[in-house]
């Protein structure tokens, strides 16, 4: 079924000037331009199918990831797709263990984001050649999974996967811009820059949503360990379900200390969007450092590494609630989390997937949200493909959108 | 004293084709070309002094770090040097917390290596303007240090700082190339690729050096946790002082498990050359995961972050035995470790600094080793400056050395 030799890998720096509207702003990222290092791979097969992959970035630095993708391309170009997918573990290791390149990682930072972008394109191409939606392709790969798969597949098609939104309270939004999405019962608020302002905003949002809906807090790594415990204690009255990224994503033992201290308050710790590889997740689980595990489809090494984390989370019985938003993160991660439900966790308890309602219009197969749930995608592939027009116009710095913006500044 | 506005930051990709001779080869890096992203900063001051900084890389991927340096340069160019050094903590945070760039780190991978290169250049320039050798400059900054500084300064000038060598047994060397350096009493052997071969090589080297000299092992992250314990147990008969990098540099809890298991064998765990920031070192110390801490002058964020790690090591009473070799690592780290002895640890017990005898000829102020010890450097600055001729000839790919090599291949 799988066919063709990879003849070309092209990567471009696609940036959306989201900082102009304060979208995506938080305590550590005041002016993000949501961006992607966007990879397209082509083969010599007569089907003309291409694989599309990306990793999410915040503007500046996307050119560094683009450079890292180019550094990896010699491992991809001229390989038969069959050779890759028949030994995907070997191919993954070839990319992450290059004897010269691994020094600038290993498996972290720009080079690992680049690995994710490249592998996302390979998975998209593979699924397209098989004519399968990615999450169904994954279900087939994991043949010896849970029983009851069929029923859960049907349930997903009928009800979708529960979503929650962050858009309601980006830190850069003025109060009157705090939008509330109908039908959504779970909300996340950015905190960490100013305690009094956090109290005010949490009170406002808790009053707007009422006592029964779920509220989550996200500090985006702003605090030291002790500071996190003290700060969150002062926000406990608003009954948050979790505090997300209370401190450095590298501080496993710090997260464990915070988790322990917040147990009496009934507040869990959530983290993962900046956990750079499976080794960090392994330790977060071993150290009982989190209650909610937030994979990121574009920071971990694509489907491959995300799978290993889903399986570890299952072993430790920690619910996976993916990070999404950004550029394309919703599109990609829906496949992983629906797969997780059908074939790995088998449960929706305490589980939900982040959703942010912007930039979907640039994708050829955008996510569909109904009744605050992700509707399972229908098209073959990994939903990674951007509209040609968008990818061209927003290319940095030569695309027309940027040419206009840069000529003004 | 400090003067001038930084008017220019130039970065180049300097590579030495060391893979041709197997220099630097180990279980995970079979063909390294020792390289540097090499930064030069200039000011508008009339003194004409420049600051030189670098970070060490292994060949491919250096272009990614060069790209990351360029992404950081807007934080450096047009700043007054006085403004930087009067609030160096603020400047450090500005570099590491850029709201758009931190996503591709944070404080890890290519962007953190780039931070190190840039900051190394700033420190070199500062010390040159002050007319001071870096380690003496540092001693002055830490005014409230230990008593007895003067005596230890004199001791360093008289005896130097103890060194050990790795050059004797790179994995790529045939047996008859195993050189032994006169006067050196501490030796490190690369292991991890093949157990029987490791046993053979360790026996050979132990026989050559005799029972009293110190032997260390270095696995360069090759093993899983259990595998590390089993493998090292089988090498215990050769009485190694430590096993270095037994597993993933991200696996703090794994290192703790290995440390615990090796206590009965009297073998310590050493790690650090790929620990990407102070947060990882903090946890390695908290978790009792190592017995020897190996800072790397060019992976951590320059002097700034290295200082924080030296102080933590002092608090936890763990000896610091720096990683060196590479390109310029010996030149830089000698300042840090001599400073550590004079002003922080005050002790030489169980302490030594790695030394590898190659590529020093490309530096303007190369390290001097006498009687297996680092002789304290004499020239103003951070010893980071390369000879102009070397930096030009080895620039990749346009330098004449590479033009010749590339035309042959």
Short mmCIF file of N, CA and C in Angstrom, two decimals, chain B residues 198-323:
data_model
loop_
_atom_site.label_atom_id
_atom_site.label_comp_id
_atom_site.label_asym_id
_atom_site.label_seq_id
_atom_site.Cartn_x
_atom_site.Cartn_y
_atom_site.Cartn_z
N UNK B 198 34.48 -3.19 26.15
CA UNK B 198 34.73 -2.31 27.30
C UNK B 198 35.61 -3.01 28.33
N UNK B 199 35.30 -4.28 28.59
CA UNK B 199 36.09 -5.05 29.56
C UNK B 199 37.55 -5.13 29.10
N UNK B 200 37.72 -5.41 27.81
CA UNK B 200 39.07 -5.51 27.24
C UNK B 200 39.83 -4.19 27.36
N UNK B 201 39.17 -3.09 26.99
CA UNK B 201 39.82 -1.79 27.02
C UNK B 201 40.12 -1.34 28.44
N UNK B 202 39.16 -1.55 29.35
CA UNK B 202 39.38 -1.15 30.75
C UNK B 202 40.55 -1.94 31.35
N UNK B 203 40.61 -3.25 31.04
CA UNK B 203 41.70 -4.07 31.57
C UNK B 203 43.04 -3.55 31.05
N UNK B 204 43.08 -3.28 29.73
CA UNK B 204 44.31 -2.78 29.10
C UNK B 204 44.78 -1.48 29.77
N UNK B 205 43.83 -0.55 29.95
CA UNK B 205 44.23 0.74 30.50
C UNK B 205 44.58 0.64 31.98
N UNK B 206 43.81 -0.16 32.73
CA UNK B 206 44.15 -0.35 34.15
C UNK B 206 45.55 -0.96 34.29
N UNK B 207 45.88 -1.88 33.41
CA UNK B 207 47.22 -2.48 33.46
C UNK B 207 48.30 -1.46 33.11
N UNK B 208 47.99 -0.60 32.14
CA UNK B 208 48.98 0.41 31.73
C UNK B 208 49.21 1.44 32.84
N UNK B 209 48.16 1.83 33.55
CA UNK B 209 48.31 2.92 34.53
C UNK B 209 48.60 2.42 35.93
N UNK B 210 48.41 1.10 36.16
CA UNK B 210 48.67 0.56 37.49
C UNK B 210 47.47 0.73 38.41
N UNK B 211 47.56 0.11 39.59
CA UNK B 211 46.38 0.05 40.47
C UNK B 211 46.05 1.36 41.19
N UNK B 212 47.01 2.29 41.29
CA UNK B 212 46.78 3.45 42.15
C UNK B 212 46.21 4.66 41.44
N UNK B 213 46.41 4.73 40.13
CA UNK B 213 45.91 5.91 39.43
C UNK B 213 44.40 5.83 39.25
N UNK B 214 43.81 6.99 39.06
CA UNK B 214 42.35 7.06 39.02
C UNK B 214 41.82 6.81 37.61
N UNK B 215 40.81 5.94 37.53
CA UNK B 215 40.18 5.62 36.26
C UNK B 215 38.70 6.03 36.33
N UNK B 216 38.24 6.73 35.31
CA UNK B 216 36.81 7.07 35.25
C UNK B 216 36.22 6.47 33.97
N UNK B 217 34.92 6.21 34.01
CA UNK B 217 34.21 5.67 32.84
C UNK B 217 33.18 6.69 32.37
N UNK B 218 32.96 6.68 31.06
CA UNK B 218 32.01 7.63 30.46
C UNK B 218 31.17 6.92 29.41
N UNK B 219 29.86 6.84 29.66
CA UNK B 219 28.97 6.10 28.75
C UNK B 219 28.21 7.00 27.79
N UNK B 220 28.34 8.31 27.95
CA UNK B 220 27.67 9.25 27.03
C UNK B 220 26.20 8.92 26.78
N UNK B 221 25.48 8.59 27.88
CA UNK B 221 24.01 8.45 27.83
C UNK B 221 23.52 7.22 27.11
N UNK B 222 24.38 6.25 26.96
CA UNK B 222 24.04 5.14 26.09
C UNK B 222 22.96 4.21 26.64
N UNK B 223 22.82 4.14 27.99
CA UNK B 223 22.00 3.07 28.57
C UNK B 223 20.63 3.49 29.09
N UNK B 224 19.75 2.49 29.20
CA UNK B 224 18.57 2.62 30.05
C UNK B 224 19.02 2.47 31.51
N UNK B 225 18.11 2.78 32.43
CA UNK B 225 18.51 2.82 33.84
C UNK B 225 18.99 1.45 34.35
N UNK B 226 18.19 0.42 34.13
CA UNK B 226 18.57 -0.92 34.61
C UNK B 226 19.85 -1.41 33.94
N UNK B 227 19.90 -1.16 32.64
CA UNK B 227 21.05 -1.56 31.83
C UNK B 227 22.33 -0.92 32.38
N UNK B 228 22.24 0.34 32.77
CA UNK B 228 23.40 1.05 33.31
C UNK B 228 23.92 0.36 34.56
N UNK B 229 23.00 0.01 35.43
CA UNK B 229 23.41 -0.62 36.69
C UNK B 229 24.09 -1.96 36.41
N UNK B 230 23.50 -2.75 35.52
CA UNK B 230 24.07 -4.07 35.22
C UNK B 230 25.44 -3.95 34.54
N UNK B 231 25.53 -3.06 33.57
CA UNK B 231 26.77 -2.90 32.79
C UNK B 231 27.92 -2.43 33.70
N UNK B 232 27.63 -1.40 34.50
CA UNK B 232 28.68 -0.84 35.36
C UNK B 232 29.12 -1.86 36.41
N UNK B 233 28.16 -2.65 36.89
CA UNK B 233 28.51 -3.69 37.86
C UNK B 233 29.56 -4.63 37.27
N UNK B 234 29.44 -4.88 35.96
CA UNK B 234 30.41 -5.78 35.31
C UNK B 234 31.76 -5.13 35.06
N UNK B 235 31.84 -3.82 35.22
CA UNK B 235 33.12 -3.13 35.06
C UNK B 235 33.72 -2.72 36.42
N UNK B 236 33.04 -3.11 37.49
CA UNK B 236 33.45 -2.66 38.83
C UNK B 236 34.84 -3.16 39.20
N UNK B 237 35.23 -4.31 38.66
CA UNK B 237 36.54 -4.88 39.03
C UNK B 237 37.71 -3.96 38.64
N UNK B 238 37.47 -3.03 37.70
CA UNK B 238 38.55 -2.13 37.29
C UNK B 238 38.60 -0.88 38.13
N UNK B 239 37.81 -0.88 39.21
CA UNK B 239 37.82 0.18 40.21
C UNK B 239 37.67 1.59 39.64
N UNK B 240 36.63 1.82 38.87
CA UNK B 240 36.42 3.20 38.40
C UNK B 240 35.94 4.09 39.54
N UNK B 241 36.37 5.35 39.49
CA UNK B 241 35.91 6.33 40.48
C UNK B 241 34.46 6.69 40.20
N UNK B 242 34.16 6.91 38.90
CA UNK B 242 32.79 7.30 38.56
C UNK B 242 32.35 6.71 37.24
N UNK B 243 31.05 6.65 37.07
CA UNK B 243 30.46 6.41 35.76
C UNK B 243 29.78 7.72 35.34
N UNK B 244 30.19 8.18 34.18
CA UNK B 244 29.71 9.47 33.70
C UNK B 244 28.60 9.27 32.69
N UNK B 245 27.56 10.10 32.77
CA UNK B 245 26.43 10.06 31.83
C UNK B 245 25.93 8.65 31.55
N UNK B 246 25.50 7.93 32.59
CA UNK B 246 25.04 6.57 32.33
C UNK B 246 23.76 6.50 31.50
N UNK B 247 22.92 7.56 31.56
CA UNK B 247 21.63 7.50 30.84
C UNK B 247 21.24 8.90 30.37
N UNK B 248 20.01 9.03 29.91
CA UNK B 248 19.53 10.33 29.40
C UNK B 248 19.83 11.47 30.37
N UNK B 249 20.36 12.58 29.86
CA UNK B 249 20.67 13.70 30.76
C UNK B 249 19.41 14.31 31.37
N UNK B 250 18.25 13.98 30.84
CA UNK B 250 16.99 14.50 31.39
C UNK B 250 16.45 13.63 32.52
N UNK B 251 17.03 12.46 32.71
CA UNK B 251 16.44 11.50 33.65
C UNK B 251 17.05 11.64 35.05
N UNK B 252 16.53 12.62 35.78
CA UNK B 252 17.02 12.89 37.13
C UNK B 252 16.76 11.70 38.05
N UNK B 253 15.53 11.21 38.03
CA UNK B 253 15.18 10.09 38.91
C UNK B 253 15.93 8.82 38.50
N UNK B 254 16.20 8.68 37.21
CA UNK B 254 17.00 7.56 36.73
C UNK B 254 18.42 7.62 37.27
N UNK B 255 19.01 8.81 37.23
CA UNK B 255 20.36 8.98 37.79
C UNK B 255 20.35 8.69 39.30
N UNK B 256 19.27 9.08 39.96
CA UNK B 256 19.18 8.81 41.41
C UNK B 256 19.15 7.31 41.67
N UNK B 257 18.41 6.58 40.85
CA UNK B 257 18.33 5.12 41.02
C UNK B 257 19.70 4.47 40.77
N UNK B 258 20.39 4.95 39.75
CA UNK B 258 21.72 4.40 39.44
C UNK B 258 22.70 4.72 40.57
N UNK B 259 22.66 5.95 41.03
CA UNK B 259 23.55 6.35 42.14
C UNK B 259 23.38 5.44 43.34
N UNK B 260 22.13 5.22 43.68
CA UNK B 260 21.82 4.41 44.85
C UNK B 260 22.34 2.98 44.67
N UNK B 261 22.14 2.44 43.48
CA UNK B 261 22.54 1.06 43.22
C UNK B 261 24.06 0.88 43.23
N UNK B 262 24.79 1.94 42.89
CA UNK B 262 26.25 1.80 42.76
C UNK B 262 27.01 2.13 44.04
N UNK B 263 26.30 2.62 45.06
CA UNK B 263 26.96 2.94 46.33
C UNK B 263 27.75 1.75 46.88
N UNK B 264 27.15 0.55 46.92
CA UNK B 264 27.89 -0.59 47.48
C UNK B 264 29.16 -0.93 46.70
N UNK B 265 29.21 -0.54 45.42
CA UNK B 265 30.40 -0.83 44.61
C UNK B 265 31.44 0.29 44.72
N UNK B 266 31.09 1.35 45.44
CA UNK B 266 32.03 2.46 45.59
C UNK B 266 32.21 3.28 44.32
N UNK B 267 31.22 3.23 43.44
CA UNK B 267 31.31 3.98 42.18
C UNK B 267 30.31 5.13 42.22
N UNK B 268 30.76 6.33 41.96
CA UNK B 268 29.87 7.49 41.95
C UNK B 268 29.31 7.75 40.57
N UNK B 269 28.23 8.54 40.51
CA UNK B 269 27.68 8.97 39.23
C UNK B 269 28.12 10.41 38.97
N UNK B 270 28.59 10.66 37.77
CA UNK B 270 28.97 12.01 37.35
C UNK B 270 28.12 12.38 36.14
N UNK B 271 27.64 13.61 36.13
CA UNK B 271 26.93 14.05 34.94
C UNK B 271 26.87 15.58 34.88
N UNK B 272 26.48 16.10 33.73
CA UNK B 272 26.30 17.54 33.61
C UNK B 272 26.58 18.15 32.26
N UNK B 273 27.41 17.51 31.44
CA UNK B 273 27.79 18.20 30.20
C UNK B 273 26.59 18.45 29.29
N UNK B 274 25.52 17.65 29.42
CA UNK B 274 24.34 17.93 28.62
C UNK B 274 23.13 18.28 29.49
N UNK B 275 23.38 18.65 30.74
CA UNK B 275 22.28 19.17 31.57
C UNK B 275 22.03 20.60 31.11
N UNK B 276 20.81 20.86 30.67
CA UNK B 276 20.63 22.07 29.88
C UNK B 276 20.45 23.35 30.68
N UNK B 277 20.16 23.25 31.96
CA UNK B 277 20.08 24.49 32.74
C UNK B 277 20.15 24.22 34.24
N UNK B 278 20.11 25.30 35.01
CA UNK B 278 20.27 25.21 36.47
C UNK B 278 19.13 24.44 37.12
N UNK B 279 17.95 24.43 36.49
CA UNK B 279 16.80 23.73 37.10
C UNK B 279 17.05 22.23 37.14
N UNK B 280 17.67 21.70 36.11
CA UNK B 280 18.03 20.27 36.10
C UNK B 280 19.09 19.99 37.15
N UNK B 281 20.10 20.84 37.24
CA UNK B 281 21.14 20.64 38.26
C UNK B 281 20.55 20.71 39.67
N UNK B 282 19.63 21.65 39.88
CA UNK B 282 19.00 21.76 41.20
C UNK B 282 18.38 20.43 41.60
N UNK B 283 17.66 19.82 40.66
CA UNK B 283 16.99 18.56 40.98
C UNK B 283 17.96 17.40 41.13
N UNK B 284 19.02 17.36 40.32
CA UNK B 284 20.02 16.31 40.46
C UNK B 284 20.60 16.35 41.88
N UNK B 285 20.80 17.57 42.38
CA UNK B 285 21.31 17.72 43.74
C UNK B 285 20.25 17.32 44.77
N UNK B 286 19.03 17.81 44.57
CA UNK B 286 17.95 17.48 45.52
C UNK B 286 17.69 15.98 45.62
N UNK B 287 17.81 15.31 44.47
CA UNK B 287 17.46 13.88 44.42
C UNK B 287 18.65 12.98 44.75
N UNK B 288 19.77 13.56 45.17
CA UNK B 288 21.01 12.80 45.43
C UNK B 288 21.35 11.91 44.22
N UNK B 289 21.26 12.50 43.04
CA UNK B 289 21.41 11.74 41.81
C UNK B 289 22.84 11.69 41.31
N UNK B 290 23.73 12.52 41.88
CA UNK B 290 25.12 12.49 41.42
C UNK B 290 26.10 12.70 42.56
N UNK B 291 27.33 12.24 42.32
CA UNK B 291 28.40 12.44 43.30
C UNK B 291 29.44 13.42 42.79
N UNK B 292 29.43 13.67 41.47
CA UNK B 292 30.35 14.62 40.86
C UNK B 292 29.55 15.43 39.86
N UNK B 293 29.66 16.75 39.95
CA UNK B 293 28.84 17.61 39.10
C UNK B 293 29.71 18.24 38.01
N UNK B 294 29.30 18.04 36.77
CA UNK B 294 30.14 18.45 35.64
C UNK B 294 29.52 19.60 34.86
N UNK B 295 29.80 20.81 35.30
CA UNK B 295 29.31 21.97 34.55
C UNK B 295 29.96 22.02 33.17
N UNK B 296 29.25 22.67 32.23
CA UNK B 296 29.81 22.91 30.91
C UNK B 296 29.71 24.42 30.66
N UNK B 297 30.85 25.05 30.42
CA UNK B 297 30.88 26.51 30.32
C UNK B 297 30.07 27.03 29.15
N UNK B 298 29.80 26.19 28.17
CA UNK B 298 29.14 26.66 26.95
C UNK B 298 27.74 26.10 26.74
N UNK B 299 27.24 25.29 27.66
CA UNK B 299 25.86 24.83 27.55
C UNK B 299 24.98 25.62 28.51
N UNK B 300 25.45 25.79 29.72
CA UNK B 300 24.74 26.68 30.65
C UNK B 300 24.89 28.11 30.14
N UNK B 301 24.01 29.00 30.62
CA UNK B 301 24.02 30.38 30.16
C UNK B 301 25.20 31.17 30.68
N UNK B 302 26.36 30.84 30.18
CA UNK B 302 27.61 31.56 30.47
C UNK B 302 27.93 31.59 31.97
N UNK B 303 28.77 32.54 32.34
CA UNK B 303 29.21 32.70 33.72
C UNK B 303 28.01 32.78 34.67
N UNK B 304 26.99 33.52 34.23
CA UNK B 304 25.83 33.77 35.09
C UNK B 304 25.22 32.49 35.64
N UNK B 305 24.85 31.59 34.73
CA UNK B 305 24.18 30.38 35.18
C UNK B 305 25.16 29.40 35.82
N UNK B 306 26.40 29.38 35.33
CA UNK B 306 27.41 28.53 35.96
C UNK B 306 27.62 28.91 37.41
N UNK B 307 27.61 30.21 37.69
CA UNK B 307 27.78 30.66 39.08
C UNK B 307 26.67 30.09 39.97
N UNK B 308 25.44 30.13 39.47
CA UNK B 308 24.34 29.63 40.30
C UNK B 308 24.50 28.14 40.58
N UNK B 309 25.05 27.41 39.63
CA UNK B 309 25.25 25.97 39.83
C UNK B 309 26.42 25.71 40.79
N UNK B 310 27.49 26.51 40.67
CA UNK B 310 28.61 26.36 41.62
C UNK B 310 28.13 26.59 43.05
N UNK B 311 27.26 27.58 43.23
CA UNK B 311 26.77 27.89 44.58
C UNK B 311 25.85 26.78 45.10
N UNK B 312 25.02 26.24 44.23
CA UNK B 312 24.17 25.12 44.67
C UNK B 312 25.02 23.90 45.04
N UNK B 313 26.04 23.62 44.22
CA UNK B 313 26.92 22.47 44.51
C UNK B 313 27.59 22.64 45.87
N UNK B 314 27.99 23.87 46.16
CA UNK B 314 28.59 24.17 47.47
C UNK B 314 27.58 23.85 48.58
N UNK B 315 26.35 24.29 48.39
CA UNK B 315 25.32 24.07 49.40
C UNK B 315 25.09 22.58 49.65
N UNK B 316 25.10 21.80 48.58
CA UNK B 316 24.85 20.35 48.72
C UNK B 316 26.15 19.56 48.95
N UNK B 317 27.28 20.28 49.05
CA UNK B 317 28.59 19.66 49.26
C UNK B 317 28.93 18.58 48.23
N UNK B 318 28.67 18.89 46.98
CA UNK B 318 29.02 17.99 45.87
C UNK B 318 30.17 18.63 45.09
N UNK B 319 31.29 17.90 44.89
CA UNK B 319 32.40 18.49 44.15
C UNK B 319 32.06 18.74 42.69
N UNK B 320 32.54 19.87 42.18
CA UNK B 320 32.36 20.22 40.77
C UNK B 320 33.61 19.80 40.00
N UNK B 321 33.43 18.98 38.97
CA UNK B 321 34.53 18.51 38.12
C UNK B 321 34.14 18.79 36.67
N UNK B 322 34.46 19.98 36.17
CA UNK B 322 33.89 20.42 34.90
C UNK B 322 34.16 19.52 33.70
N UNK B 323 33.20 19.54 32.80
CA UNK B 323 33.38 18.98 31.47
C UNK B 323 34.25 19.95 30.66
#
